[in-house]
PDB file of C-alpha atoms in Angstrom:
ATOM      1  CA  MET A  21     -25.729 -16.273  -2.562  1.00  0.00           C
ATOM      2  CA  GLY A  22     -22.021 -16.422  -3.319  1.00  0.00           C
ATOM      3  CA  LYS A  23     -20.506 -14.065  -5.875  1.00  0.00           C
ATOM      4  CA  ILE A  24     -18.079 -15.446  -8.458  1.00  0.00           C
ATOM      5  CA  ILE A  25     -15.479 -12.942  -9.683  1.00  0.00           C
ATOM      6  CA  ALA A  26     -13.043 -13.734 -12.509  1.00  0.00           C
ATOM      7  CA  ILE A  27      -9.789 -11.780 -12.226  1.00  0.00           C
ATOM      8  CA  ALA A  28      -8.827 -11.385 -15.866  1.00  0.00           C
ATOM      9  CA  ASN A  29      -6.557  -9.533 -18.262  1.00  0.00           C
ATOM     10  CA  GLN A  30      -4.821 -11.232 -21.183  1.00  0.00           C
ATOM     11  CA  LYS A  31      -1.671  -9.209 -20.516  1.00  0.00           C
ATOM     12  CA  GLY A  32       0.838 -10.965 -18.269  1.00  0.00           C
ATOM     13  CA  GLY A  33       2.460  -9.331 -15.258  1.00  0.00           C
ATOM     14  CA  VAL A  34      -0.414  -6.987 -14.397  1.00  0.00           C
ATOM     15  CA  GLY A  35      -1.036  -8.381 -10.913  1.00  0.00           C
ATOM     16  CA  LYS A  36      -3.857 -10.915 -11.461  1.00  0.00           C
ATOM     17  CA  THR A  37      -2.388 -13.567  -9.184  1.00  0.00           C
ATOM     18  CA  THR A  38      -1.130 -11.060  -6.618  1.00  0.00           C
ATOM     19  CA  THR A  39      -4.642  -9.596  -6.499  1.00  0.00           C
ATOM     20  CA  THR A  40      -6.353 -12.985  -6.222  1.00  0.00           C
ATOM     21  CA  ILE A  41      -4.150 -14.053  -3.298  1.00  0.00           C
ATOM     22  CA  ASN A  42      -4.140 -10.804  -1.360  1.00  0.00           C
ATOM     23  CA  LEU A  43      -7.695  -9.651  -2.050  1.00  0.00           C
ATOM     24  CA  GLY A  44      -8.911 -13.179  -1.207  1.00  0.00           C
ATOM     25  CA  TYR A  45      -7.014 -13.225   2.071  1.00  0.00           C
ATOM     26  CA  SER A  46      -8.128  -9.689   3.008  1.00  0.00           C
ATOM     27  CA  LEU A  47     -11.765 -10.569   2.277  1.00  0.00           C
ATOM     28  CA  SER A  48     -11.468 -13.630   4.526  1.00  0.00           C
ATOM     29  CA  ALA A  49      -9.823 -11.493   7.238  1.00  0.00           C
ATOM     30  CA  SER A  50     -12.897  -9.231   7.026  1.00  0.00           C
ATOM     31  CA  GLY A  51     -15.073 -12.184   8.026  1.00  0.00           C
ATOM     32  CA  LYS A  52     -16.096 -13.336   4.545  1.00  0.00           C
ATOM     33  CA  LYS A  53     -16.054 -16.968   3.440  1.00  0.00           C
ATOM     34  CA  VAL A  54     -13.723 -17.068   0.425  1.00  0.00           C
ATOM     35  CA  LEU A  55     -12.707 -19.616  -2.212  1.00  0.00           C
ATOM     36  CA  CYS A  56      -9.822 -18.930  -4.626  1.00  0.00           C
ATOM     37  CA  VAL A  57      -9.677 -21.018  -7.830  1.00  0.00           C
ATOM     38  CA  ASP A  58      -6.416 -21.312  -9.799  1.00  0.00           C
ATOM     39  CA  MET A  59      -7.109 -21.523 -13.547  1.00  0.00           C
ATOM     40  CA  ASP A  60      -3.528 -20.726 -14.598  1.00  0.00           C
ATOM     41  CA  PRO A  61      -1.233 -23.638 -15.605  1.00  0.00           C
ATOM     42  CA  GLN A  62       1.698 -21.726 -14.050  1.00  0.00           C
ATOM     43  CA  SER A  63       0.046 -22.400 -10.637  1.00  0.00           C
ATOM     44  CA  ASN A  64       1.461 -19.227  -9.100  1.00  0.00           C
ATOM     45  CA  MET A  65      -1.668 -18.672  -7.032  1.00  0.00           C
ATOM     46  CA  THR A  66      -1.393 -22.214  -5.672  1.00  0.00           C
ATOM     47  CA  SER A  67       2.252 -21.812  -4.620  1.00  0.00           C
ATOM     48  CA  GLY A  68       1.545 -18.267  -3.393  1.00  0.00           C
ATOM     49  CA  PHE A  69      -0.711 -19.800  -0.752  1.00  0.00           C
ATOM     50  CA  GLY A  70       2.088 -22.187   0.232  1.00  0.00           C
ATOM     51  CA  ILE A  71       0.582 -25.258  -1.463  1.00  0.00           C
ATOM     52  CA  ASP A  72       2.872 -27.811  -3.117  1.00  0.00           C
ATOM     53  CA  ASN A  73       0.872 -29.261  -6.025  1.00  0.00           C
ATOM     54  CA  SER A  74       3.380 -31.959  -7.000  1.00  0.00           C
ATOM     55  CA  SER A  75       1.543 -34.738  -5.151  1.00  0.00           C
ATOM     56  CA  LEU A  76      -2.068 -33.539  -5.410  1.00  0.00           C
ATOM     57  CA  ASP A  77      -4.627 -36.036  -6.671  1.00  0.00           C
ATOM     58  CA  CYS A  78      -7.178 -33.486  -7.904  1.00  0.00           C
ATOM     59  CA  THR A  79      -6.675 -30.012  -9.391  1.00  0.00           C
ATOM     60  CA  THR A  80      -8.548 -27.716 -11.789  1.00  0.00           C
ATOM     61  CA  TYR A  81      -7.255 -29.927 -14.620  1.00  0.00           C
ATOM     62  CA  ASN A  82      -9.113 -32.971 -13.281  1.00  0.00           C
ATOM     63  CA  ILE A  83     -12.238 -30.893 -12.685  1.00  0.00           C
ATOM     64  CA  LEU A  84     -12.314 -29.561 -16.260  1.00  0.00           C
ATOM     65  CA  ILE A  85     -11.178 -32.630 -18.194  1.00  0.00           C
ATOM     66  CA  GLU A  86     -12.423 -35.558 -16.071  1.00  0.00           C
ATOM     67  CA  GLU A  87     -15.392 -33.729 -14.536  1.00  0.00           C
ATOM     68  CA  ARG A  88     -14.256 -34.685 -11.039  1.00  0.00           C
ATOM     69  CA  ASN A  89     -16.242 -33.204  -8.149  1.00  0.00           C
ATOM     70  CA  ILE A  90     -14.699 -29.872  -7.154  1.00  0.00           C
ATOM     71  CA  LYS A  91     -14.972 -30.869  -3.483  1.00  0.00           C
ATOM     72  CA  GLU A  92     -12.219 -33.433  -4.121  1.00  0.00           C
ATOM     73  CA  ALA A  93      -9.806 -30.581  -4.926  1.00  0.00           C
ATOM     74  CA  LEU A  94     -10.749 -28.216  -2.092  1.00  0.00           C
ATOM     75  CA  ILE A  95      -7.978 -27.322   0.356  1.00  0.00           C
ATOM     76  CA  THR A  96      -8.941 -25.286   3.430  1.00  0.00           C
ATOM     77  CA  LEU A  97      -6.184 -23.219   5.035  1.00  0.00           C
ATOM     78  CA  ASN A  98      -7.219 -22.894   8.677  1.00  0.00           C
ATOM     79  CA  GLU A  99      -4.120 -20.814   9.461  1.00  0.00           C
ATOM     80  CA  MET A 100      -5.360 -18.247   6.899  1.00  0.00           C
ATOM     81  CA  ASN A 101      -8.838 -17.526   8.280  1.00  0.00           C
ATOM     82  CA  GLY A 102     -10.165 -20.760   6.771  1.00  0.00           C
ATOM     83  CA  ILE A 103      -9.790 -19.548   3.173  1.00  0.00           C
ATOM     84  CA  SER A 104     -10.349 -22.378   0.651  1.00  0.00           C
ATOM     85  CA  ILE A 105      -8.239 -23.068  -2.438  1.00  0.00           C
ATOM     86  CA  VAL A 106      -8.781 -25.094  -5.606  1.00  0.00           C
ATOM     87  CA  PRO A 107      -5.198 -25.624  -6.830  1.00  0.00           C
ATOM     88  CA  SER A 108      -3.868 -25.816 -10.371  1.00  0.00           C
ATOM     89  CA  SER A 109      -1.143 -27.928 -11.960  1.00  0.00           C
ATOM     90  CA  ILE A 110       1.062 -27.841 -15.062  1.00  0.00           C
ATOM     91  CA  GLN A 111      -1.279 -30.440 -16.637  1.00  0.00           C
ATOM     92  CA  LEU A 112      -3.713 -27.570 -17.177  1.00  0.00           C
ATOM     93  CA  ALA A 113      -1.453 -26.319 -19.996  1.00  0.00           C
ATOM     94  CA  GLY A 114      -2.789 -29.135 -22.192  1.00  0.00           C
ATOM     95  CA  ALA A 115      -6.411 -28.540 -21.243  1.00  0.00           C
ATOM     96  CA  GLU A 116      -6.891 -25.812 -23.873  1.00  0.00           C
ATOM     97  CA  ILE A 117      -6.402 -28.441 -26.603  1.00  0.00           C
ATOM     98  CA  GLU A 118      -8.148 -31.293 -24.773  1.00  0.00           C
ATOM     99  CA  LEU A 119     -11.268 -29.177 -24.212  1.00  0.00           C
ATOM    100  CA  VAL A 120     -11.756 -28.326 -27.916  1.00  0.00           C
ATOM    101  CA  PRO A 121     -13.722 -31.474 -28.946  1.00  0.00           C
ATOM    102  CA  MET A 122     -15.654 -31.787 -25.661  1.00  0.00           C
ATOM    103  CA  LEU A 123     -19.355 -31.069 -25.246  1.00  0.00           C
ATOM    104  CA  SER A 124     -20.293 -27.946 -23.260  1.00  0.00           C
ATOM    105  CA  ARG A 125     -16.591 -27.125 -23.049  1.00  0.00           C
ATOM    106  CA  GLU A 126     -17.230 -23.491 -21.966  1.00  0.00           C
ATOM    107  CA  PHE A 127     -19.452 -24.594 -19.063  1.00  0.00           C
ATOM    108  CA  ARG A 128     -17.156 -27.081 -17.317  1.00  0.00           C
ATOM    109  CA  LEU A 129     -16.071 -24.744 -14.512  1.00  0.00           C
ATOM    110  CA  LYS A 130     -19.549 -23.223 -14.129  1.00  0.00           C
ATOM    111  CA  ASN A 131     -21.109 -26.675 -13.712  1.00  0.00           C
ATOM    112  CA  SER A 132     -18.506 -27.717 -11.144  1.00  0.00           C
ATOM    113  CA  LEU A 133     -19.071 -24.589  -9.018  1.00  0.00           C
ATOM    114  CA  LYS A 134     -22.885 -24.934  -8.920  1.00  0.00           C
ATOM    115  CA  ASP A 135     -22.960 -27.199  -5.866  1.00  0.00           C
ATOM    116  CA  ILE A 136     -20.630 -25.082  -3.723  1.00  0.00           C
ATOM    117  CA  LYS A 137     -21.361 -21.518  -4.868  1.00  0.00           C
ATOM    118  CA  ASP A 138     -23.653 -20.776  -1.942  1.00  0.00           C
ATOM    119  CA  ASP A 139     -21.090 -22.045   0.589  1.00  0.00           C
ATOM    120  CA  TYR A 140     -18.994 -18.901  -0.003  1.00  0.00           C
ATOM    121  CA  ASP A 141     -19.435 -15.141   0.028  1.00  0.00           C
ATOM    122  CA  TYR A 142     -16.805 -14.672  -2.683  1.00  0.00           C
ATOM    123  CA  ILE A 143     -15.258 -17.050  -5.202  1.00  0.00           C
ATOM    124  CA  LEU A 144     -12.226 -15.508  -6.946  1.00  0.00           C
ATOM    125  CA  ILE A 145     -10.905 -17.118 -10.138  1.00  0.00           C
ATOM    126  CA  ASP A 146      -7.291 -16.413 -11.131  1.00  0.00           C
ATOM    127  CA  CYS A 147      -7.239 -16.488 -14.951  1.00  0.00           C
ATOM    128  CA  PRO A 148      -4.246 -17.208 -17.199  1.00  0.00           C
ATOM    129  CA  PRO A 149      -2.741 -14.392 -19.325  1.00  0.00           C
ATOM    130  CA  SER A 150      -4.689 -15.327 -22.466  1.00  0.00           C
ATOM    131  CA  LEU A 151      -8.233 -15.303 -23.825  1.00  0.00           C
ATOM    132  CA  GLY A 152      -8.386 -19.037 -24.536  1.00  0.00           C
ATOM    133  CA  LEU A 153     -10.770 -21.706 -23.251  1.00  0.00           C
ATOM    134  CA  LEU A 154      -9.507 -21.542 -19.656  1.00  0.00           C
ATOM    135  CA  THR A 155     -10.331 -17.839 -19.382  1.00  0.00           C
ATOM    136  CA  ILE A 156     -13.611 -18.378 -21.274  1.00  0.00           C
ATOM    137  CA  ASN A 157     -14.548 -21.067 -18.703  1.00  0.00           C
ATOM    138  CA  ALA A 158     -13.848 -18.561 -15.924  1.00  0.00           C
ATOM    139  CA  LEU A 159     -15.885 -15.800 -17.590  1.00  0.00           C
ATOM    140  CA  THR A 160     -18.758 -18.202 -18.253  1.00  0.00           C
ATOM    141  CA  ALA A 161     -18.815 -19.224 -14.577  1.00  0.00           C
ATOM    142  CA  ALA A 162     -18.428 -15.685 -13.218  1.00  0.00           C
ATOM    143  CA  ASP A 163     -20.997 -13.118 -12.139  1.00  0.00           C
ATOM    144  CA  SER A 164     -18.484 -10.339 -12.770  1.00  0.00           C
ATOM    145  CA  VAL A 165     -14.950  -9.546 -13.931  1.00  0.00           C
ATOM    146  CA  LEU A 166     -12.283  -7.682 -11.971  1.00  0.00           C
ATOM    147  CA  VAL A 167      -9.649  -6.253 -14.321  1.00  0.00           C
ATOM    148  CA  PRO A 168      -6.200  -5.447 -12.874  1.00  0.00           C
ATOM    149  CA  ILE A 169      -4.338  -2.839 -14.949  1.00  0.00           C
ATOM    150  CA  GLN A 170      -0.728  -1.939 -14.249  1.00  0.00           C
ATOM    151  CA  CYS A 171       0.307   1.725 -14.260  1.00  0.00           C
ATOM    152  CA  GLU A 172       2.745   1.250 -17.138  1.00  0.00           C
ATOM    153  CA  TYR A 173       3.181   2.601 -20.674  1.00  0.00           C
ATOM    154  CA  TYR A 174       1.329  -0.220 -22.451  1.00  0.00           C
ATOM    155  CA  ALA A 175      -1.452  -0.433 -19.849  1.00  0.00           C
ATOM    156  CA  LEU A 176      -4.365   0.176 -22.214  1.00  0.00           C
ATOM    157  CA  GLU A 177      -2.968  -1.971 -25.021  1.00  0.00           C
ATOM    158  CA  GLY A 178      -5.140  -5.039 -25.512  1.00  0.00           C
ATOM    159  CA  LEU A 179      -7.977  -3.742 -23.342  1.00  0.00           C
ATOM    160  CA  THR A 180     -10.257  -3.407 -26.375  1.00  0.00           C
ATOM    161  CA  GLN A 181      -9.692  -7.099 -27.126  1.00  0.00           C
ATOM    162  CA  LEU A 182     -10.462  -8.032 -23.503  1.00  0.00           C
ATOM    163  CA  MET A 183     -13.646  -5.941 -23.504  1.00  0.00           C
ATOM    164  CA  ASN A 184     -14.711  -7.478 -26.831  1.00  0.00           C
ATOM    165  CA  THR A 185     -14.270 -10.971 -25.355  1.00  0.00           C
ATOM    166  CA  ILE A 186     -16.253 -10.030 -22.234  1.00  0.00           C
ATOM    167  CA  ASN A 187     -19.042  -8.553 -24.410  1.00  0.00           C
ATOM    168  CA  LEU A 188     -19.122 -11.629 -26.676  1.00  0.00           C
ATOM    169  CA  ILE A 189     -19.468 -13.942 -23.681  1.00  0.00           C
ATOM    170  CA  LYS A 190     -22.148 -11.684 -22.185  1.00  0.00           C
ATOM    171  CA  LYS A 191     -24.071 -11.701 -25.470  1.00  0.00           C
ATOM    172  CA  ASN A 192     -23.780 -15.408 -26.312  1.00  0.00           C
ATOM    173  CA  ILE A 193     -23.071 -17.458 -23.167  1.00  0.00           C
ATOM    174  CA  ASN A 194     -23.342 -15.581 -19.860  1.00  0.00           C
ATOM    175  CA  HIS A 195     -25.968 -12.840 -20.137  1.00  0.00           C
ATOM    176  CA  SER A 196     -25.531 -11.674 -16.544  1.00  0.00           C
ATOM    177  CA  LEU A 197     -21.757 -11.065 -16.753  1.00  0.00           C
ATOM    178  CA  GLU A 198     -20.800  -7.578 -15.526  1.00  0.00           C
ATOM    179  CA  ILE A 199     -17.614  -5.587 -14.932  1.00  0.00           C
ATOM    180  CA  GLU A 200     -17.000  -5.777 -11.172  1.00  0.00           C
ATOM    181  CA  GLY A 201     -14.419  -3.046 -11.448  1.00  0.00           C
ATOM    182  CA  VAL A 202     -10.907  -2.088 -12.451  1.00  0.00           C
ATOM    183  CA  VAL A 203      -8.028  -2.112  -9.970  1.00  0.00           C
ATOM    184  CA  LEU A 204      -4.878  -0.145 -10.758  1.00  0.00           C
ATOM    185  CA  THR A 205      -1.661  -1.939  -9.772  1.00  0.00           C
ATOM    186  CA  MET A 206       2.084  -1.216  -9.597  1.00  0.00           C
ATOM    187  CA  PHE A 207       1.502   2.504  -9.073  1.00  0.00           C
ATOM    188  CA  ASN A 208       4.584   4.664  -8.584  1.00  0.00           C
ATOM    189  CA  ALA A 209       3.611   8.102  -7.250  1.00  0.00           C
ATOM    190  CA  ARG A 210       7.022   9.504  -8.248  1.00  0.00           C
ATOM    191  CA  THR A 211       6.421   9.123 -11.984  1.00  0.00           C
ATOM    192  CA  ASN A 212       4.215  11.253 -14.200  1.00  0.00           C
ATOM    193  CA  LEU A 213       3.516   8.159 -16.297  1.00  0.00           C
ATOM    194  CA  SER A 214       1.716   6.367 -13.445  1.00  0.00           C
ATOM    195  CA  ILE A 215      -0.443   9.437 -12.826  1.00  0.00           C
ATOM    196  CA  GLN A 216      -1.254   9.727 -16.556  1.00  0.00           C
ATOM    197  CA  VAL A 217      -2.245   6.046 -16.743  1.00  0.00           C
ATOM    198  CA  VAL A 218      -4.603   6.481 -13.768  1.00  0.00           C
ATOM    199  CA  ASP A 219      -6.277   9.406 -15.550  1.00  0.00           C
ATOM    200  CA  GLU A 220      -6.566   7.480 -18.848  1.00  0.00           C
ATOM    201  CA  VAL A 221      -8.039   4.382 -17.197  1.00  0.00           C
ATOM    202  CA  LYS A 222     -10.576   6.498 -15.287  1.00  0.00           C
ATOM    203  CA  LYS A 223     -11.656   8.110 -18.575  1.00  0.00           C
ATOM    204  CA  TYR A 224     -11.964   4.716 -20.296  1.00  0.00           C
ATOM    205  CA  PHE A 225     -13.867   2.918 -17.522  1.00  0.00           C
ATOM    206  CA  LYS A 226     -15.727   5.893 -15.999  1.00  0.00           C
ATOM    207  CA  GLY A 227     -17.053   4.951 -12.527  1.00  0.00           C
ATOM    208  CA  LYS A 228     -15.797   1.356 -12.558  1.00  0.00           C
ATOM    209  CA  VAL A 229     -12.294   2.142 -11.266  1.00  0.00           C
ATOM    210  CA  TYR A 230     -11.634   1.342  -7.598  1.00  0.00           C
ATOM    211  CA  GLY A 231     -10.463   4.246  -5.456  1.00  0.00           C
ATOM    212  CA  THR A 232      -7.850   1.991  -3.848  1.00  0.00           C
ATOM    213  CA  ILE A 233      -4.667   1.873  -5.946  1.00  0.00           C
ATOM    214  CA  ILE A 234      -2.077  -0.867  -5.370  1.00  0.00           C
ATOM    215  CA  PRO A 235       1.450   0.608  -5.126  1.00  0.00           C
ATOM    216  CA  ARG A 236       4.627  -0.849  -6.571  1.00  0.00           C
ATOM    217  CA  ASN A 237       5.952  -2.595  -3.474  1.00  0.00           C
ATOM    218  CA  ILE A 238       8.986  -4.868  -3.014  1.00  0.00           C
ATOM    219  CA  ARG A 239       7.368  -6.772  -0.140  1.00  0.00           C
ATOM    220  CA  LEU A 240       4.401  -7.663  -2.378  1.00  0.00           C
ATOM    221  CA  GLY A 241       6.850  -9.280  -4.794  1.00  0.00           C
ATOM    222  CA  GLU A 242       8.626 -11.199  -2.029  1.00  0.00           C
ATOM    223  CA  ALA A 243       5.558 -12.634  -0.253  1.00  0.00           C
ATOM    224  CA  PRO A 244       4.696 -15.419  -2.793  1.00  0.00           C
ATOM    225  CA  SER A 245       8.143 -17.027  -2.427  1.00  0.00           C
ATOM    226  CA  PHE A 246       7.295 -17.531   1.261  1.00  0.00           C
ATOM    227  CA  GLY A 247       3.866 -18.980   0.410  1.00  0.00           C
ATOM    228  CA  LYS A 248       2.041 -16.195   2.241  1.00  0.00           C
ATOM    229  CA  PRO A 249      -0.329 -13.343   1.434  1.00  0.00           C
ATOM    230  CA  ILE A 250       1.264  -9.947   2.038  1.00  0.00           C
ATOM    231  CA  SER A 251      -0.882  -9.343   5.157  1.00  0.00           C
ATOM    232  CA  LEU A 252       0.812 -12.337   6.818  1.00  0.00           C
ATOM    233  CA  TYR A 253       4.283 -11.776   5.379  1.00  0.00           C
ATOM    234  CA  ASP A 254       4.524  -8.053   6.204  1.00  0.00           C
ATOM    235  CA  PRO A 255       1.254  -6.749   7.682  1.00  0.00           C
ATOM    236  CA  HIS A 256       2.557  -3.190   8.020  1.00  0.00           C
ATOM    237  CA  SER A 257       3.708  -2.809   4.424  1.00  0.00           C
ATOM    238  CA  LYS A 258       2.025  -0.440   1.972  1.00  0.00           C
ATOM    239  CA  GLY A 259       0.995  -3.455  -0.134  1.00  0.00           C
ATOM    240  CA  ALA A 260      -0.815  -5.108   2.783  1.00  0.00           C
ATOM    241  CA  GLU A 261      -2.618  -1.878   3.659  1.00  0.00           C
ATOM    242  CA  ALA A 262      -3.678  -1.370   0.035  1.00  0.00           C
ATOM    243  CA  TYR A 263      -5.207  -4.845  -0.361  1.00  0.00           C
ATOM    244  CA  GLU A 264      -6.994  -4.532   2.989  1.00  0.00           C
ATOM    245  CA  GLU A 265      -8.494  -1.243   1.744  1.00  0.00           C
ATOM    246  CA  LEU A 266      -9.429  -2.845  -1.596  1.00  0.00           C
ATOM    247  CA  ALA A 267     -11.260  -5.652   0.224  1.00  0.00           C
ATOM    248  CA  LYS A 268     -13.221  -3.110   2.302  1.00  0.00           C
ATOM    249  CA  GLU A 269     -14.095  -1.149  -0.832  1.00  0.00           C
ATOM    250  CA  MET A 270     -15.312  -4.299  -2.612  1.00  0.00           C
ATOM    251  CA  ILE A 271     -17.468  -5.336   0.359  1.00  0.00           C
ATOM    252  CA  GLU A 272     -18.978  -1.837   0.568  1.00  0.00           C
ATOM    253  CA  ARG A 273     -19.620  -1.732  -3.206  1.00  0.00           C
ATOM    254  CA  ASN A 274     -21.514  -4.998  -2.863  1.00  0.00           C
ATOM    255  CA  GLY A 275     -23.635  -3.479  -0.112  1.00  0.00           C
ATOM    256  CA  GLU A 276     -22.416  -5.773   2.640  1.00  0.00           C
ATOM    257  CA  ALA A 277     -21.327  -5.177   6.198  1.00  0.00           C
ATOM    258  CA  ILE A 278     -17.686  -5.606   7.239  1.00  0.00           C
ATOM    259  CA  GLU A 279     -17.438  -7.922  10.229  1.00  0.00           C
TER     260      GLU A 279
END
C-alpha cells in the first residue's frame, strides 16, 4: 500500500517545495517508488525537477477541473531513479474559484489517485502556501501531513490555524489523517534564535519532530534553477546529506527496510 503525504504549511518560504523535491529524490535513491504531485500554481516543484510545463497537455489543473485520468499527466524521470512527477501549471491559480460550484470538490485529487496509489511506496504532494481548496484537496487525499517549519522568528505564527484546518478535515472529511511529522528547515547553528525555535517546536509538537534538521544552505537554493535535486546538483553539500538522512528517518519511522 502506498502512503500519501501532503507537505503543507500556509506560510510561504518555509521549504515545502524544497522538501518535496529533495525528500522525494532521496526516497527514490533509497530504492522506494516515489510520485511527487505539484498542487502549487507557481509550479516550482515542476521546474525544480527540470520539467518545462509550457507545452504540457495535462497537469494537476486538468485532473482537478476536467477529471482527466492522472496517468495522462505522469512524467517518469529515468535519470532520477525513475521518480514520477505530476506537474502543475499557472492555470491552477484559477482552480480555487472554478472548484467552488463543483460536486465533491474536496475529493477530486483523492479520486484521481485511487487507481495509482498502490503503484508507489510514497506519494508526496507539494501544497500551495494557503489553506484554500487546493490544499484541502491534498489533505483530503493524504494519509498524513508533513509540516516544514523554518527556524525563523515568526515560525510558530499561523501554526494554530494550520492545525485547526487539519483537525477540521480529520473530523469531517478524512478521518484517518495524521501528522506524519514536523521537519525543521533553514537552521543556522550560529544563531540563538534558530536554537530557540527548535526548542519551541519540540515543545509544541512533542515527539512528532524529526531528528534530522535541514540547514540553511546556499547550494539548496541554487539547485532548483538547474532543474535538479540537491543530491544531483551537489551530492557532498550539507543540504544533500540532510535530505538523505531525512529520507532514511522517514523510512525507519514507517517501519520499512532501506534498500
